[in-house]
CSV table of C-alpha atoms in Angstrom, one decimal:
chain,number,residue,atom,x,y,z
A,1,MET,CA,86.1,129.1,117.6
A,2,VAL,CA,87.7,127.6,114.5
A,3,ARG,CA,85.7,127.7,111.4
A,4,TYR,CA,86.1,124.8,109.0
A,5,GLY,CA,87.4,127.1,106.3
A,6,ASP,CA,90.1,128.8,108.4
A,7,PRO,CA,93.5,128.4,106.7
A,8,GLY,CA,95.3,125.3,108.1
A,9,ALA,CA,92.2,124.1,110.0
A,10,ILE,CA,91.5,121.3,107.6
A,11,ASP,CA,93.8,118.7,106.2
A,12,TRP,CA,92.8,117.0,103.0
A,13,ILE,CA,93.9,113.6,101.8
A,14,GLU,CA,93.9,112.8,98.1
A,15,SER,CA,94.1,109.6,96.1
A,16,GLY,CA,96.1,108.9,93.0
A,17,GLY,CA,92.9,107.6,91.4
A,18,GLY,CA,91.6,104.7,93.5
A,19,PRO,CA,89.6,104.6,96.7
A,20,LEU,CA,90.7,106.0,100.0
A,21,ILE,CA,90.8,103.7,103.0
A,22,VAL,CA,90.4,104.2,106.8
A,23,ILE,CA,92.5,101.6,108.7
A,24,PRO,CA,92.7,101.1,112.4
A,25,GLU,CA,96.1,102.4,113.4
A,26,GLU,CA,97.0,99.1,115.1
A,27,SER,CA,96.5,97.3,111.7
A,28,LEU,CA,98.2,99.9,109.5
A,29,SER,CA,101.4,97.8,108.9
A,30,ALA,CA,99.3,94.9,107.7
A,31,TRP,CA,98.0,96.9,104.7
A,32,ARG,CA,100.1,96.3,101.6
A,33,GLY,CA,98.2,98.6,99.1
A,34,ALA,CA,99.6,98.2,95.6
A,35,ASP,CA,103.2,97.4,96.8
A,36,GLY,CA,105.4,96.1,94.0
A,37,GLU,CA,103.9,93.1,92.3
A,38,ASP,CA,101.4,92.4,95.0
A,39,TRP,CA,98.2,94.5,94.4
A,40,LYS,CA,95.9,92.2,96.4
A,41,ASP,CA,95.0,94.7,99.1
A,42,TYR,CA,94.4,97.5,96.6
A,43,ASP,CA,92.3,95.2,94.4
A,44,ARG,CA,90.2,94.3,97.4
A,45,ALA,CA,89.6,98.0,98.1
A,46,CYS,CA,88.7,98.7,94.5
A,47,ALA,CA,86.2,95.9,94.6
A,48,VAL,CA,84.0,97.6,97.2
A,49,ASP,CA,80.8,98.7,95.5
A,50,GLY,CA,79.2,101.8,97.1
A,51,HIS,CA,80.2,104.8,99.2
A,52,VAL,CA,81.4,102.6,102.1
A,53,GLY,CA,82.4,99.0,102.7
A,54,LEU,CA,84.4,97.0,105.1
A,55,ILE,CA,87.4,94.7,104.3
A,56,ALA,CA,89.6,92.6,106.6
A,57,VAL,CA,93.0,94.0,107.5
A,58,GLY,CA,95.1,92.4,110.1
A,59,GLN,CA,93.1,91.5,113.1
A,60,SER,CA,90.3,94.0,112.3
A,61,HIS,CA,88.5,95.6,109.4
A,62,ALA,CA,89.2,98.8,107.4
A,63,LEU,CA,86.6,101.1,105.9
A,64,VAL,CA,86.8,101.7,102.2
A,65,LEU,CA,85.6,105.1,100.9
A,66,GLY,CA,84.4,104.0,97.5
A,67,PHE,CA,83.0,105.4,94.3
A,68,ASP,CA,84.9,108.7,93.8
A,69,PRO,CA,88.6,109.3,94.6
A,70,ALA,CA,87.6,112.7,96.1
A,71,SER,CA,89.7,114.8,98.4
A,72,THR,CA,88.6,113.9,101.9
A,73,ALA,CA,88.9,115.6,105.3
A,74,PHE,CA,87.6,114.7,108.7
A,75,LEU,CA,85.5,117.1,110.8
A,76,PRO,CA,85.6,116.0,114.5
A,77,ASN,CA,82.3,117.8,115.1
A,78,PRO,CA,80.1,116.3,113.6
A,79,GLY,CA,82.3,113.1,113.5
A,80,ALA,CA,82.3,112.8,109.7
A,81,PHE,CA,84.5,112.5,106.7
A,82,VAL,CA,83.6,115.1,104.0
A,83,ARG,CA,84.5,114.2,100.5
A,84,TRP,CA,84.8,117.1,98.0
A,85,ILE,CA,83.0,116.1,94.8
A,86,ALA,CA,82.3,119.6,93.4
A,87,ALA,CA,82.5,123.2,94.8
A,88,ASP,CA,84.0,126.4,93.7
A,89,SER,CA,86.0,126.7,96.9
A,90,GLU,CA,86.9,125.0,100.1
A,91,GLU,CA,85.0,127.6,102.1
A,92,GLU,CA,81.9,127.1,100.0
A,93,LEU,CA,82.1,123.3,100.5
A,94,LEU,CA,82.7,123.5,104.2
A,95,ASP,CA,80.0,126.1,104.8
A,96,SER,CA,77.4,123.7,103.3
A,97,VAL,CA,78.2,120.8,105.7
A,98,GLU,CA,75.9,121.8,108.5
A,99,GLY,CA,72.9,122.3,106.2
A,100,ALA,CA,73.7,119.1,104.4
A,101,LEU,CA,73.8,117.1,107.6
A,102,ALA,CA,70.5,118.5,108.7
A,103,SER,CA,68.7,117.4,105.5
A,104,VAL,CA,70.6,114.3,104.4
A,105,VAL,CA,68.9,111.1,103.5
A,106,TRP,CA,71.5,108.4,104.3
A,107,GLU,CA,72.0,106.0,101.3
A,108,GLU,CA,74.3,103.4,102.9
A,109,THR,CA,75.0,102.1,106.4
A,110,VAL,CA,77.5,99.6,107.7
A,111,THR,CA,78.4,98.7,111.3
A,112,TRP,CA,82.1,98.9,112.2
A,113,ASP,CA,83.9,97.8,115.3
A,114,VAL,CA,86.8,100.3,115.7
A,115,PRO,CA,89.6,99.3,118.1
A,116,GLY,CA,90.8,102.9,118.5
A,117,PRO,CA,92.5,105.6,116.4
A,118,VAL,CA,92.3,105.2,112.6
A,119,VAL,CA,94.3,106.5,109.7
A,120,LEU,CA,92.9,107.7,106.3
A,121,LEU,CA,95.1,107.1,103.3
A,122,ASP,CA,95.2,106.3,99.6
A,123,SER,CA,94.4,102.6,99.3
A,124,ALA,CA,97.4,102.2,96.9
A,125,CYS,CA,99.9,103.2,99.6
A,126,PRO,CA,101.4,100.5,101.8
A,127,GLY,CA,100.4,101.3,105.4
A,128,GLY,CA,103.8,100.7,106.9
A,129,GLY,CA,105.5,103.1,104.4
A,130,VAL,CA,103.0,106.0,104.0
A,131,HIS,CA,104.5,109.4,104.6
A,132,GLU,CA,103.0,111.7,107.3
A,133,ASP,CA,101.7,114.2,104.7
A,134,GLU,CA,99.9,111.4,102.8
A,135,ARG,CA,97.8,110.2,105.7
A,136,LEU,CA,95.5,111.6,108.3
A,137,ARG,CA,95.2,110.2,111.8
A,138,VAL,CA,91.8,110.5,113.4
A,139,GLU,CA,91.3,110.0,117.1
A,140,MET,CA,88.4,107.6,117.6
A,141,ALA,CA,87.3,106.0,120.8
A,142,ALA,CA,87.2,102.2,120.6
A,143,GLY,CA,83.7,100.9,120.1
A,144,ARG,CA,81.0,100.0,117.6
A,145,TYR,CA,79.9,102.6,115.1
A,146,ARG,CA,77.1,102.9,112.6
A,147,VAL,CA,78.8,104.4,109.5
A,148,GLN,CA,76.3,106.2,107.3
A,149,ALA,CA,77.1,107.6,103.9
A,150,ALA,CA,75.4,109.7,101.3
A,151,GLU,CA,76.1,112.1,98.5
A,152,VAL,CA,74.4,115.4,98.8
A,153,THR,CA,74.0,118.5,96.6
A,154,PRO,CA,73.2,121.4,99.0
A,155,ALA,CA,73.7,124.1,96.3
A,156,PRO,CA,73.6,124.0,92.5
A,157,ARG,CA,77.4,124.0,92.2
A,158,THR,CA,78.3,122.1,95.4
A,159,THR,CA,78.2,118.3,95.8
A,160,LEU,CA,79.9,116.4,98.6
A,161,CYS,CA,79.8,112.9,100.1
A,162,LEU,CA,79.3,112.7,103.9
A,163,VAL,CA,80.5,109.6,105.8
A,164,GLN,CA,79.4,110.0,109.5
A,165,PHE,CA,80.2,107.9,112.5
A,166,VAL,CA,77.5,107.4,115.1
A,167,PRO,CA,78.3,105.4,118.2
A,168,VAL,CA,76.1,102.3,118.7
A,169,THR,CA,75.2,101.9,122.4
């Protein structure tokens, strides 16, 4: 069994200061980010108010992870992004996820139609030119998902934001 905190088990994506974005892989090349003089896509991502929001990209929508430019990882089980707001260590943060999920009161919810695998990256990066180590590919089955988000503080020195995907049947 792989524990979340095992070395190399978790890949974290960071931002240069703006929001992170989750883009359907099939629409990745349509995302311009803050490329050259054209910052329209990045500006749209920055305009999202809240933990999560949807914006049009190509023929689909992308999910903006707003508020804090926190380091973010995806945990396949429970199907959630974990955003590192505060913790003394990665192990401490990841060890608190299960308890946080058991007691969380979801603050925001959006419904997202996902066409298949998605890619997490800094919203300033153009999708077509983002380097492998600056993005995280997440296998997702095509379908409709309820995306629920909340910031939780499971311990006095640990705060994280959870963004969980729940299939809508």
